[in-house]
Coordinates of C-alpha atoms and ligand atoms in Angstrom, one line a residue:
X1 CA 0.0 0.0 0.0
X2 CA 3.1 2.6 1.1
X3 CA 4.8 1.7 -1.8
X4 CA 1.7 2.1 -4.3
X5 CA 1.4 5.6 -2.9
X6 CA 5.0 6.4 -3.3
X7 CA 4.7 5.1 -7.2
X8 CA 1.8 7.2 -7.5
X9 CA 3.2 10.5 -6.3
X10 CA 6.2 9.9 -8.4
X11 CA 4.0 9.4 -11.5
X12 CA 2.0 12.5 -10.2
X13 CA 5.2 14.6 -9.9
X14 CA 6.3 13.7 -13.3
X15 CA 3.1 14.4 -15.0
X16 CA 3.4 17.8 -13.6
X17 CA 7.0 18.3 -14.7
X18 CA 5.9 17.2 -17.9
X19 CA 2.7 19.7 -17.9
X20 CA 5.3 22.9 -16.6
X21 CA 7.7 21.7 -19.8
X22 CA 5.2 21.4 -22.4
X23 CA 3.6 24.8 -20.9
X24 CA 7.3 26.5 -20.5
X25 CA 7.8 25.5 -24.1
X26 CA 4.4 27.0 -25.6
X27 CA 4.9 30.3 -23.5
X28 CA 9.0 30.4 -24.8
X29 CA 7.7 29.6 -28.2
X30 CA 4.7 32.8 -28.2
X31 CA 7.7 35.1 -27.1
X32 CA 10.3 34.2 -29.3
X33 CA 8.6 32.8 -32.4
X34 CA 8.0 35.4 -35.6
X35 CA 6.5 34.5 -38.9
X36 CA 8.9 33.1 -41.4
X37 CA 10.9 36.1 -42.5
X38 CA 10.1 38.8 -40.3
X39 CA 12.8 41.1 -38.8
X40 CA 13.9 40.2 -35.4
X41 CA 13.9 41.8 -32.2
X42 CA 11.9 42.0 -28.7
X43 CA 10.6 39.7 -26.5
X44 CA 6.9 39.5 -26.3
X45 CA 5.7 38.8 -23.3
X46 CA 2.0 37.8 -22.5
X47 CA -0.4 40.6 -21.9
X48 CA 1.5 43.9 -22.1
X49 CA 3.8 42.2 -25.4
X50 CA 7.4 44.1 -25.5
X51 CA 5.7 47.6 -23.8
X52 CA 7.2 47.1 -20.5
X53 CA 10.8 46.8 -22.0
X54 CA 10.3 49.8 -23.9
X55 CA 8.6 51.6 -21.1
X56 CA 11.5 50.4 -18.5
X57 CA 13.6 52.1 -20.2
X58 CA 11.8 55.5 -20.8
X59 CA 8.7 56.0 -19.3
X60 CA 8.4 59.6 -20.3
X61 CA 10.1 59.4 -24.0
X62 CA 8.8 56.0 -25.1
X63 CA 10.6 57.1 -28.3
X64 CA 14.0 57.6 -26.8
X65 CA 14.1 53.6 -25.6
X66 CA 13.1 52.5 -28.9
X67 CA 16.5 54.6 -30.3
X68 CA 18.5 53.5 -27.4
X69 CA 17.1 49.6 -28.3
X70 CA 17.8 50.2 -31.8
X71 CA 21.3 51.1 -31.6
X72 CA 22.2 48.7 -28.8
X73 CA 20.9 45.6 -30.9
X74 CA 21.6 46.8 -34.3
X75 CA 18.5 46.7 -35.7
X76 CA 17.7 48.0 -39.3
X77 CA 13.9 47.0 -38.0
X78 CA 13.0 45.9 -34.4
X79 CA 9.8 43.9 -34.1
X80 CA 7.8 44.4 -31.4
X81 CA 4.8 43.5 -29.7
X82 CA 2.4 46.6 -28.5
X83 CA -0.1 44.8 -26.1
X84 CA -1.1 41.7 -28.5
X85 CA -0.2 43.8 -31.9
X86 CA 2.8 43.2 -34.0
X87 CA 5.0 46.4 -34.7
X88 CA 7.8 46.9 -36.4
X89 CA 10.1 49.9 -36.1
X90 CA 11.8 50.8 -38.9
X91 CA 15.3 52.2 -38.3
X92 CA 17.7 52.2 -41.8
X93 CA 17.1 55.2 -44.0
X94 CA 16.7 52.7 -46.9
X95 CA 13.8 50.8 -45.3
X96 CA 12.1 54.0 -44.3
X97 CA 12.0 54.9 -47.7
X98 CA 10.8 52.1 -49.1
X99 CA 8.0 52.0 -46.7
X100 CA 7.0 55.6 -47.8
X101 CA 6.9 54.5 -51.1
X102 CA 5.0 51.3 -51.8
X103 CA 0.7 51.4 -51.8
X104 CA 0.7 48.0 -49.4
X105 CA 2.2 49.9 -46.4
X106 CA 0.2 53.0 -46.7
X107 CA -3.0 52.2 -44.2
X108 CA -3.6 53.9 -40.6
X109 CA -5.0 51.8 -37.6
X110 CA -7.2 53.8 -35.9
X111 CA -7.0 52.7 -32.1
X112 CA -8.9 53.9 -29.0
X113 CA -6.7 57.9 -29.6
X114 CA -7.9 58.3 -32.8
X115 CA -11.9 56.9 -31.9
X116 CA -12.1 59.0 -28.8
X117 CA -11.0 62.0 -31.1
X118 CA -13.1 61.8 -33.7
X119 CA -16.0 61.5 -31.1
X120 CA -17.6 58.9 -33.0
X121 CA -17.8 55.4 -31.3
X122 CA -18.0 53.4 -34.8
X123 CA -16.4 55.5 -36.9
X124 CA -12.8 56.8 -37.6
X125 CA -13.4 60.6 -39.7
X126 CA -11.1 62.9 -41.1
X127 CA -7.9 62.3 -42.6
X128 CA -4.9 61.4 -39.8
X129 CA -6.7 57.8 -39.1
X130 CA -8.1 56.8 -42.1
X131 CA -7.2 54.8 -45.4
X132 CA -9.1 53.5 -48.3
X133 CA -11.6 55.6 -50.5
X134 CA -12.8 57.8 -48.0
X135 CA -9.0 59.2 -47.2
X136 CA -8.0 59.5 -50.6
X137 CA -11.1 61.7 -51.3
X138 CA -10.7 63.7 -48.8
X139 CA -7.3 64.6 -48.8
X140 CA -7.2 65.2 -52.5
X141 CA -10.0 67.5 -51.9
X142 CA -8.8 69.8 -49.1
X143 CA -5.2 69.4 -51.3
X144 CA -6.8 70.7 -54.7
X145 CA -8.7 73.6 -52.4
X146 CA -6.0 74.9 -49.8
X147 CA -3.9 74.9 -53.0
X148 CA -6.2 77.4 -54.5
X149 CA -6.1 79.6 -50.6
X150 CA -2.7 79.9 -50.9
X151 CA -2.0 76.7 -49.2
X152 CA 0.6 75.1 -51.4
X153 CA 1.4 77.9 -53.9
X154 CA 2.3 81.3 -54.0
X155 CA -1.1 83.3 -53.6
X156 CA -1.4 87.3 -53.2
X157 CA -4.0 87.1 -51.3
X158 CA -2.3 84.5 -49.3
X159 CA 1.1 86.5 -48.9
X160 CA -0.6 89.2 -47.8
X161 CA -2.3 87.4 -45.3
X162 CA 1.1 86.4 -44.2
X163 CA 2.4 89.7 -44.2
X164 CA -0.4 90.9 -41.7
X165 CA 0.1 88.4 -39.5
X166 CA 4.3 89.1 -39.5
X167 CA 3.4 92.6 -38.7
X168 CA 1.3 91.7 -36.0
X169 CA 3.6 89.2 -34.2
X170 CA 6.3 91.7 -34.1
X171 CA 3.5 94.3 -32.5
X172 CA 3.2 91.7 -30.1
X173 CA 6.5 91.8 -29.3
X174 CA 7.2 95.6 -29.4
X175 CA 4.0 96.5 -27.9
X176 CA 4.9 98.4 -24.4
X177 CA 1.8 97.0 -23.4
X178 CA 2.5 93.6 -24.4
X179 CA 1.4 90.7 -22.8
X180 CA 3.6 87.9 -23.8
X181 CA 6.6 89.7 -22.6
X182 CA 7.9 90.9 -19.2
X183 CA 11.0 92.5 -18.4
X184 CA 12.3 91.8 -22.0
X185 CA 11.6 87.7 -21.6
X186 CA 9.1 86.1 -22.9
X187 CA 7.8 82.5 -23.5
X188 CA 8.9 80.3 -26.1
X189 CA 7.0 79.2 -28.3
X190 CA 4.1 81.2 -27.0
X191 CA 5.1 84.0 -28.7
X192 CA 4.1 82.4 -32.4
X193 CA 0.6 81.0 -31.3
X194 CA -1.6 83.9 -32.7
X195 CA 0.3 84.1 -35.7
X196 CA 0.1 80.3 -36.7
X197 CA -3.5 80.1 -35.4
X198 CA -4.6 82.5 -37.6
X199 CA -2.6 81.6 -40.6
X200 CA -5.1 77.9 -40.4
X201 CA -8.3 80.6 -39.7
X202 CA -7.5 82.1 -42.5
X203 CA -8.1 79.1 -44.8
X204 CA -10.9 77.5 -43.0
X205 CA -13.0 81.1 -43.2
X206 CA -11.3 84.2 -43.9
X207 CA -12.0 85.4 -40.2
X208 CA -8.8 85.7 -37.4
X209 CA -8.2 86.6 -34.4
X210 CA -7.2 90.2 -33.3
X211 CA -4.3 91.2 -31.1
X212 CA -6.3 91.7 -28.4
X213 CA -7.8 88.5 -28.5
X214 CA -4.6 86.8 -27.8
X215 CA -5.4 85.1 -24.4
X216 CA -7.8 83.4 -26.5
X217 CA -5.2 81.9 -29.3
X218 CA -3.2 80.9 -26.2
X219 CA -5.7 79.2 -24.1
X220 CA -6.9 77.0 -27.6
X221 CA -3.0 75.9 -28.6
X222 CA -2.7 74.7 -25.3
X223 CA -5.5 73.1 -24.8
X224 CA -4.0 71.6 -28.3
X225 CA -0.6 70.7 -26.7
X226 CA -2.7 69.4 -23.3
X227 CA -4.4 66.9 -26.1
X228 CA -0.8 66.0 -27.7
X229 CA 0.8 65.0 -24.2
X230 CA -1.7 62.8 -23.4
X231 CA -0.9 60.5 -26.9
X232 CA 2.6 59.3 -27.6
X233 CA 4.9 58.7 -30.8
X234 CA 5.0 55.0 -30.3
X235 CA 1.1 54.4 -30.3
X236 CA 0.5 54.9 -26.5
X237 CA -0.5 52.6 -23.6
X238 CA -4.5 52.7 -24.5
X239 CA -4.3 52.0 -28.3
X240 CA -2.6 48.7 -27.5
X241 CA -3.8 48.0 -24.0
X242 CA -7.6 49.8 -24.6
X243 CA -8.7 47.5 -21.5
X244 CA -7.2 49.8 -19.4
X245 CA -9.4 52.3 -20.2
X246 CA -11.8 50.3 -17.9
X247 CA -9.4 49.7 -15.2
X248 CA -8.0 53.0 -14.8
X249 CA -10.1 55.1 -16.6
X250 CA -8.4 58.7 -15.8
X251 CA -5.2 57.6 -15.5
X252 CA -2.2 58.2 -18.0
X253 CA -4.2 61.0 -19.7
X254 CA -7.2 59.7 -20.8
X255 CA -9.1 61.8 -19.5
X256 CA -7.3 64.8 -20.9
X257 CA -7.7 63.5 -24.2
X258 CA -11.5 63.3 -23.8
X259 CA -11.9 66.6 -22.3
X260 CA -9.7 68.1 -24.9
X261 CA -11.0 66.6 -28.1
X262 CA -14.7 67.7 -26.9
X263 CA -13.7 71.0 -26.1
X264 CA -11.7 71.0 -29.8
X265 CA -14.9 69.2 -31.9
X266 CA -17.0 72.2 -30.2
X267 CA -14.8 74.8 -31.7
X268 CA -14.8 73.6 -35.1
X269 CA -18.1 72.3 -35.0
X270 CA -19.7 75.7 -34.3
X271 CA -17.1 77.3 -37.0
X272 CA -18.5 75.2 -39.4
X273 CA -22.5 76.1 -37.8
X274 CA -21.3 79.8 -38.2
X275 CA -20.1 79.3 -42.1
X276 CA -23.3 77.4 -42.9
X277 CA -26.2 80.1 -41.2
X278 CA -24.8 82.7 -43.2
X279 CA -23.6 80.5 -46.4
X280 CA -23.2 82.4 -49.9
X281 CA -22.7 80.2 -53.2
X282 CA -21.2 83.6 -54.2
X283 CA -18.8 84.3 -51.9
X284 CA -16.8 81.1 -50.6
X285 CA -14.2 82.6 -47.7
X286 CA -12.5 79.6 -46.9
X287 CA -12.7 75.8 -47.4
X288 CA -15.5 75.2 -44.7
X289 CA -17.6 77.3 -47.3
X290 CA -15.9 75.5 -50.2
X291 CA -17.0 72.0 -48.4
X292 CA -20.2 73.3 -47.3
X293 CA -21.3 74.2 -50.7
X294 CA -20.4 70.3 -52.2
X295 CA -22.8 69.1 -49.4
X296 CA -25.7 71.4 -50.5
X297 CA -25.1 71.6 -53.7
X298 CA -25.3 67.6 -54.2
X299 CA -22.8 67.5 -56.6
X300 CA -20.9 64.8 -55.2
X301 CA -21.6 60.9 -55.1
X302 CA -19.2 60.0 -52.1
X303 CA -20.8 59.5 -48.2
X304 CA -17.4 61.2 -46.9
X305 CA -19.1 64.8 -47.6
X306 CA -20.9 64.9 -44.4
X307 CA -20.8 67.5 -41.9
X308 CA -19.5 65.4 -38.7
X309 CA -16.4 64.6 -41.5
X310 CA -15.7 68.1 -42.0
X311 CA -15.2 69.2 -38.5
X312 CA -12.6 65.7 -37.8
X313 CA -11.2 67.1 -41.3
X314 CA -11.1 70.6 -39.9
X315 CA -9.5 69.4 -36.5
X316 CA -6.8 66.8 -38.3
X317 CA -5.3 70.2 -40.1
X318 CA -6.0 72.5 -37.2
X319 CA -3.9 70.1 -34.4
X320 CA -1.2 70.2 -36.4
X321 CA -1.2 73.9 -37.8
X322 CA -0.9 75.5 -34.7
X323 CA 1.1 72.6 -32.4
X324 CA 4.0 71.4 -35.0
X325 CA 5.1 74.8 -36.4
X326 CA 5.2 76.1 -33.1
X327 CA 7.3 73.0 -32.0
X328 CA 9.9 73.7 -34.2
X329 CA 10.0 77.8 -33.8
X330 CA 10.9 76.2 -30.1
X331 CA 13.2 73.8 -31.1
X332 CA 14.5 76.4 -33.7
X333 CA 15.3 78.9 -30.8
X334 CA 17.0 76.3 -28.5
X335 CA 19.6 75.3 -30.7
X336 CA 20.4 79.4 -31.6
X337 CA 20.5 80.0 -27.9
X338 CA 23.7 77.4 -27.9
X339 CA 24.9 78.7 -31.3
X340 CA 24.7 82.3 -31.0
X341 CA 27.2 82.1 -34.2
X342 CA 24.1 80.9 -36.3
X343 CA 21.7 83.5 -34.9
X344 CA 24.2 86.3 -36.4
X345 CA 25.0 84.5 -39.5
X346 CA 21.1 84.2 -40.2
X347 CA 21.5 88.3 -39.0
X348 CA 23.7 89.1 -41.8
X349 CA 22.2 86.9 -44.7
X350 CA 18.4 88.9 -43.7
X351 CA 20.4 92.6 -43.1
X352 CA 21.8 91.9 -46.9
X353 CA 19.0 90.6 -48.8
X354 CA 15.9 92.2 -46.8
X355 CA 17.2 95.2 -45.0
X356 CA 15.5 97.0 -42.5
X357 CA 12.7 99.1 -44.3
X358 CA 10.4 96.1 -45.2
X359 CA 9.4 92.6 -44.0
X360 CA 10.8 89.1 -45.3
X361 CA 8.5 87.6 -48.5
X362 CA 8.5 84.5 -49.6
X363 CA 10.1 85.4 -52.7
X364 CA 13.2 86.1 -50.6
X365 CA 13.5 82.3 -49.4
X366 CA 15.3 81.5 -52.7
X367 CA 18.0 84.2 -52.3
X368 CA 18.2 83.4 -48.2
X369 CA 19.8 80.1 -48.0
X370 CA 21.6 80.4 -44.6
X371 CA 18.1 80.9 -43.0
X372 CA 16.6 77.9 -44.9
X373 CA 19.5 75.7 -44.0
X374 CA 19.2 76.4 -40.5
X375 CA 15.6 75.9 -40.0
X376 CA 16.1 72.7 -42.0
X377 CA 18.8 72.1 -39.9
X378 CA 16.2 72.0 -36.5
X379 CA 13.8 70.5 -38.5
X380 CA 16.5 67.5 -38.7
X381 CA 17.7 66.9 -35.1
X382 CA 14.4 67.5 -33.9
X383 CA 11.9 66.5 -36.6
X384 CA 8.6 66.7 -34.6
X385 CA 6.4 63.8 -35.4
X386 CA 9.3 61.8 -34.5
X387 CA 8.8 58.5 -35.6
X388 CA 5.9 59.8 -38.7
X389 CA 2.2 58.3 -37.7
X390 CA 1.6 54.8 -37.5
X391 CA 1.3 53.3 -41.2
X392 CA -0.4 49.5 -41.6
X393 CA 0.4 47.0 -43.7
X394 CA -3.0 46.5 -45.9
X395 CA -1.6 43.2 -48.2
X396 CA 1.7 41.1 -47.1
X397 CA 4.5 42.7 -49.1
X398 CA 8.6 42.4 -48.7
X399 CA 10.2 45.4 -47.1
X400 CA 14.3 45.4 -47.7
X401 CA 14.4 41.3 -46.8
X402 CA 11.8 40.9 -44.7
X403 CA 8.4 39.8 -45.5
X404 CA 5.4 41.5 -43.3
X405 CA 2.1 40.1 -42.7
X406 CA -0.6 41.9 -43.2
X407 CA -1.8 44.1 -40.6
X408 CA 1.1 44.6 -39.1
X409 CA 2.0 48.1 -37.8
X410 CA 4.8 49.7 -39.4
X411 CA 6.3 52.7 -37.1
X412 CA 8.9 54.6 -39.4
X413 CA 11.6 56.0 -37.0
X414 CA 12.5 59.2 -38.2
X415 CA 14.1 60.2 -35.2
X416 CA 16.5 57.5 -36.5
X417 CA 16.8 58.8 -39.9
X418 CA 17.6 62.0 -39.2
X419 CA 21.1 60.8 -37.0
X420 CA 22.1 57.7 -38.9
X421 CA 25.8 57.8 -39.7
X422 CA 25.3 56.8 -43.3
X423 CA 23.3 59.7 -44.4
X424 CA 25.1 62.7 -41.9
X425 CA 28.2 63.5 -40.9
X426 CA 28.4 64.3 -37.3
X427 CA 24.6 63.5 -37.0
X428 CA 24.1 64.8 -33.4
X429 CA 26.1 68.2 -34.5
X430 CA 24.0 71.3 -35.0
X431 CA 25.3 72.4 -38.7
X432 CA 23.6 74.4 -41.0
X433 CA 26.0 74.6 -43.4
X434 CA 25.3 70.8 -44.2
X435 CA 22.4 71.7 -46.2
X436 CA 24.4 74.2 -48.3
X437 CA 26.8 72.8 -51.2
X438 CA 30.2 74.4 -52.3
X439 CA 28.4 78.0 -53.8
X440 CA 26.1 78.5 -50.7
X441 CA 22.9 76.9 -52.0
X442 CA 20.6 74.8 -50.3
X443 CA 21.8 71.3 -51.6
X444 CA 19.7 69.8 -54.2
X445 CA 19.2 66.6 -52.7
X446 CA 18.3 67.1 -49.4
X447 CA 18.0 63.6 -48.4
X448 CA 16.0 65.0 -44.8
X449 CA 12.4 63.8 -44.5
X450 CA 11.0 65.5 -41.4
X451 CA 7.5 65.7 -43.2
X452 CA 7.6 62.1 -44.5
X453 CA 7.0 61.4 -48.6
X454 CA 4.9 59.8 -50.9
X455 CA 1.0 59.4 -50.7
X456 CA 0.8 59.7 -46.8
X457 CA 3.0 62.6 -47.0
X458 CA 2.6 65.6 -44.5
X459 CA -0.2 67.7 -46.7
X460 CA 0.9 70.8 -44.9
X461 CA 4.5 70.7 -45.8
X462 CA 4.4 73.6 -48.0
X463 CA 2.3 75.6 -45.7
X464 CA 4.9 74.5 -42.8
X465 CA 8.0 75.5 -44.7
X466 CA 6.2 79.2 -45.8
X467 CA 4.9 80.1 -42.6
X468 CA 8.1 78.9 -40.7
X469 CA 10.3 80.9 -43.3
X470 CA 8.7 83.8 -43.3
X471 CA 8.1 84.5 -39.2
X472 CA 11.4 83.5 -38.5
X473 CA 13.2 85.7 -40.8
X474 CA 11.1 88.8 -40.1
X475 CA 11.8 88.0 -35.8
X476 CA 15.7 87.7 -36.8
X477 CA 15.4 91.3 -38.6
X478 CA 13.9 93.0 -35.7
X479 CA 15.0 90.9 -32.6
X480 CA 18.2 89.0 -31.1
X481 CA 18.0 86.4 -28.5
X482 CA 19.4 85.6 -25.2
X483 CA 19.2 83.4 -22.2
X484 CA 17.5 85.4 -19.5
X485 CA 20.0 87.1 -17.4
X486 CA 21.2 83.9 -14.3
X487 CA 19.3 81.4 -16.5
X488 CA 20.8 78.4 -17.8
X489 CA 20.5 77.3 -21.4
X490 CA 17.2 75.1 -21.8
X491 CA 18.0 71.9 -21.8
X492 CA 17.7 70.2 -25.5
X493 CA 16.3 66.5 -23.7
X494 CA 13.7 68.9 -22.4
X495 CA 10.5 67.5 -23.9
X496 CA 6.6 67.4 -23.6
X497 CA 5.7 64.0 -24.7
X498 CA 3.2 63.7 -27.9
X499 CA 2.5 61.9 -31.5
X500 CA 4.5 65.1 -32.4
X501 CA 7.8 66.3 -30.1
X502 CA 7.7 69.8 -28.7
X503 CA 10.0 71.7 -26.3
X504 CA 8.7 71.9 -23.1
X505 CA 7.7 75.8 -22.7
X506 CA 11.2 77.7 -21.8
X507 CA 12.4 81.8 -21.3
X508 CA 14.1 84.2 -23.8
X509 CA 15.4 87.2 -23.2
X510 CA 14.1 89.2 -26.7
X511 CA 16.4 92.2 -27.4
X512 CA 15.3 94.8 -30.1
X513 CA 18.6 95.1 -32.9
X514 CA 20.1 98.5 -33.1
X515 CA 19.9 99.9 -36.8
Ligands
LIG1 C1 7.0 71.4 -38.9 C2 5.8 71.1 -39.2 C3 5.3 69.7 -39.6 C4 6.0 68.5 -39.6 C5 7.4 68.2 -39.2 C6 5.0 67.5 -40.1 C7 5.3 66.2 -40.2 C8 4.3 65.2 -40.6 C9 4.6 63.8 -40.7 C10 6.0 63.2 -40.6 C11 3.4 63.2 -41.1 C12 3.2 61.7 -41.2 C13 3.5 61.2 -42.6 C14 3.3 59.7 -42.6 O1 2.5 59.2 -41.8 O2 3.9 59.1 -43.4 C15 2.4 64.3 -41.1 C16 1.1 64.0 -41.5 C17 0.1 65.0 -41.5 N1 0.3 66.3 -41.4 FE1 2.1 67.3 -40.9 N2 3.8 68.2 -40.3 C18 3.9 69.5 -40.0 C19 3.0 70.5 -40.2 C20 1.7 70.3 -40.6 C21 0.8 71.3 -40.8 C22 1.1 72.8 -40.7 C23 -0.4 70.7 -41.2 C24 -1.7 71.3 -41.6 C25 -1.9 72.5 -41.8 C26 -0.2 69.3 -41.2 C27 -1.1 68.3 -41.5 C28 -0.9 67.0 -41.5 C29 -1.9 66.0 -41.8 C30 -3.4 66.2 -42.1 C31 -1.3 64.7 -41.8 C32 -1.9 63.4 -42.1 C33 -1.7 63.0 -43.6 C34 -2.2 61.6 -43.9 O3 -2.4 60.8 -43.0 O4 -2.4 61.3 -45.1 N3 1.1 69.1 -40.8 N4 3.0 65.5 -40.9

C-alpha cells in the first residue's frame, strides 16, 4: 500500500513536470517565435507584449528607448509587440523609404486615440486615421482647395495674409503694453501661437483673431498641446492595452484627451455652424464654405461629404497647424541660444537681402539660403512627429528582406533617420551649413524627411515651410535672443511627450537690434 502511494506520487510529480515543460515551451515559443521572414527583435511577453521593455527604459520618451534599443541591438527593423499587436520599427534610412513609397504599407489603424478623437464610437473621420476611398477623397479634396487659398502655392491674397500676420507678431512683441513679454523675456514658443492660429483661420473662413484677443489663441494651442501629451509617438498605452481604459479610466491622460477633443470638436463644429447660417454660393471665404457648398449643392456621389467629416477634417489640419510649427520655432530657438554664431549668421544673410525698411516675403526664401538651412537644420535633429504616424500593412509585401504580414504596424523612425551615420556627418552636430553645397545653396538633394514622402506625406509641408520661413526671418530682422540674465541654457532632452515632439515651454530674453 506505502509503496503504491510512493509510485503514485512519483508518476503525479512527473506528470506535472511534464505539464510545466510542455507549458514552459508554448509560453518560450509565443515570445520568441516570428513568422517566417520577419525582422527580429523584442521579447513578447503575454499581456503587455514588449511595452514594458520599452517603457523600463523611458517612461516619459517612449521614443527615446526605442532609439536606445535600436542602436544597442543593431537593428535596421525591431519587431515588437504593442499589447497583443505586432510592430515593427523601422530604423535604416533605406527601409524607411521604401515604406514611404510602396501602396501596401500605406494604411492607418485607428486605435482607442484616434476613436475617442473623432467622437464617434464606430467610426474613424477625417484624414490622420483613415485609409481606403474615404481618405484619398478627402485629402485630394482639401489638397486641390488649400492649394487654390494659398495653401501650397504662392497666392497674393495668401502673402498678404502672411504679411499681416508678421506685422502683427512683431507688435506683439514691441508693444509696451505687451502681454507675452515681461522685463524683455518672454515664452517660447508662445510668442508664435496667434500668428500660426490665424494663418489655419484664415483658410478655413477668412476670419482671425485680433491682437487683443490673444489670451484666447493661447488658451486654444494649449488646450491643443494638453491633447498631444496625453498621446505618444509609439502608439501609446490605451491604443494597444484599450482595457485599461476600464481599469483605470483617468489615468495616464485619458481623461485629458476626452476633455480636450470635446472641447476641440466644439470649436470647429460651431465654426463650421457659423459658415453654414450665413452661407453664400457667391462668396466662398474659406474651405469650410468650399466643403459646405459640395454638401448642399449635391454635386458629389461620395458618403465622406458629411458635416461630422468636415469638423474631424477641420481638427486633423488644425492640431497640427498650430502645435507642430510652433514645435519647431521652439526647437529652432533652443539650438540658436547654444549657437549664438548661427543667430548672427542668419542676421547678416536677412540685413543683406531684406534690409531694415520692409518685411521678409516669400520670394526672398530663394535668395536666403543660410536661413533655410538652418531651419532645415532644426527641423533634422528634432523633426517633430518623431517617428511619422503609425502606417499599416494593408496586403503582405517584402520590405528590404523581410516579408510582413498583413496588418502589421509599421512605425517609421525618423528620429532615426535623421542621425544615422550613413546619411550625416556628425549626425548629433547642430550644422547648417550641411544643407548648403560648395556655392552656398541649399543642396539639391536634401535627403531629410522631417515631413515624410509619398501618398501619406505631410499635406501641410508647404504651408509649414512658408509660414516657418517667413516669421522666422522677419523676428531675426527686428529681434536677437538671449538666455535670461542667471538662466541656464534650456535643456535640448527637455521635452513634452506627444505623437509630435515639442520643447517643453522655456524663457528668452528678446532684445530689439540696433539699426
Ligand atoms: C514642422 C511642421 C510639420 C511637420 C514636421 C509635419 C510632419 C508630418 C509627418 C511626418 C506626417 C506623417 C507622414 C506619414 O505618416 O507618413 C504628417 C502628417 C500629416 N500632417 Fe504634418 N507636419 C507638419 C505640419 C503640418 C501642418 C502645418 C499641417 C496642416 C496645416 C499638417 C497636417 C498633416 C496631416 C493632415 C497629416 C496626415 C496625412 C495623412 O495621413 O495622409 N502638418 N505630418
Amino acid at each position: 500500500m506505502h509503496c503504491y502511494f510512493k509510485i503514485s506520487s512519483i508518476m503525479s510529480l512527473g506528470l506535472i513536470l511534464i505539464f510545466i515543460v510542455i507549458i514552459c515551451y508554448f509560453v518560450h515559443q509565443f515570445m520568441i517565435s516570428r513568422p517566417k521572414d520577419y525582422p527580429s527583435g523584442l521579447v513578447r511577453w503575454p499581456i503587455f507584449g514588449s511595452m514594458l521593455q520599452i517603457y523600463w527604459r523611458n517612461f516619459k520618451h517612449p521614443f527615446m528607448a526605442v532609439h536606445q534599443l535600436v542602436k544597442e541591438l543593431d537593428l535596421p527593423m525591431m519587431s515588437t509587440y504593442l499589447g497583443n499587436h505586432p510592430v515593427v520599427f523601422i530604423n535604416d534610412p533605406d527601409s524607411i523609404r521604401e515604406l514611404f513609397s510602396k501602396p501596401e504599407f500605406q494604411g492607418r489603424s485607428p486605435g482607442l486615440v484616434a476613436k475617442l478623437r473623432s467622437r464617434n464610437k464606430d467610426k474613424v473621420l477625417g484624414v490622420i486615421f483613415t485609409d481606403g476611398d474615404e481618405w484619398s477623397e478627402q485629402k485630394r479634396y482639401a489638397l486641390r482647395n488649400f492649394r487654390d487659398l494659398g495653401y501650397g502655392r504662392r497666392s497674393e491674397s495668401f502673402e498678404t495674409v502672411l504679411e499681416e500676420e508678421t506685422r502683427n507678431l512683431i507688435t506683439l512683441i514691441t508693444d509696451e503694453n505687451s502681454v507675452l513679454m515681461k522685463d524683455g523675456v518672454a515664452e517660447v514658443p508662445q510668442i508664435f501661437y496667434l500668428f500660426h492660429l490665424n494663418m489655419i483661420l484664415n483658410v478655413f473662413d477668412g476670419e482671425r483673431l485680433s491682437i487683443s484677443q490673444l489670451p484666447d489663441a493661447v488658451k486654444l494651442v494649449d488646450i491643443a498641446f494638453l491633447f498631444l501629451s496625453s498621446t505618444e509617438p509609439t502608439g501609446g498605452a490605451f491604443d494597444f492595452l484599450p482595457w485599461l481604459q476600464y481599469v483605470l479610466p483617468w489615468k495616464y491622460g485619458l481623461k485629458d484627451i476626452v476633455d480636450t477633443s470635446t472641447i476641440l470638436n466644439k470649436y470647429l463644429g460651431d465654426m463650421v455652424k457659423k459658415c453654414k447660417e450665413n452661407h453664400s454660393s457667391e462668396h466662398l471665404r474659406g474651405y469650410i464654405d468650399i466643403f459646405v457648398e459640395k454638401m448642399l449643392n449635391g454635386k458629389h456621389n461620395h458618403p465622406s461629404y458629411n458635416e461630422d467629416n468636415l469638423v474631424n477634417i477641420l481638427v486633423d489640419f488644425w492640431f497640427p497647424a498650430v502645435t507642430t510649427v510652433s514645435a519647431a520655432h521652439g526647437f529652432l530657438f533652443e539650438y540658436l541660444l547654444y549657437h549664438p554664431e548661427v543667430q548672427i549668421n542668419m542676421q547678416k544673410e536677412i540685413d543683406l537681402i531684406v534690409g531694415r525698411s520692409r518685411l521678409p516675403t516669400l520670394h526672398d526664401r530663394k535668395n536666403m539660403p543660410y536661413t533655410e538651412a538652418t531651419i532645415r537644420e532644426a527641423l533634422r535633429l528634432k523633426p517633430i512627429v518623431v517617428m511619422a504616424l503609425t502606417h499599416r500593412c494593408t496586403k503582405a509585401a517584402k520590405l528590404g528582406d523581410y516579408w510582413i504580414p498583413e496588418n502589421t504596424l509599421l512605425s517609421p523612425n525618423l528620429y532615426n533617420y535623421h542621425r544615422d551615420e550613413k546619411l550625416w556627418k556628425n549626425p548629433h552636430v547642430f550644422d547648417p551649413m550641411r544643407f548648403l553645397d560648395e556655392n552656398g545653396e541649399i543642396i539639391k538633394k536634401d535627403p531629410s524627411l522631417p515631413f515624410g514622402v509619398g501618398k501619406r506625406v505631410c499635406p501641410g509641408e508647404t504651408f509649414a515651410r512658408h509660414n516657418l520661413f517667413v516669421s522666422t526671418a522677419a523676428f531675426f530682422q527686428h529681434f536677437s535672443i538671449e538666455c535670461p540674465f542667471g538662466s541656464p541654457l534650456p535643456d535640448l532632452n527637455d521635452l513634452r511627450n506627444g505623437i509630435n515632439l515639442s520643447p517643453n515651454p522655456f524663457k528668452v530674453k528678446i532684445v530689439p537690434r540696433g539699426t
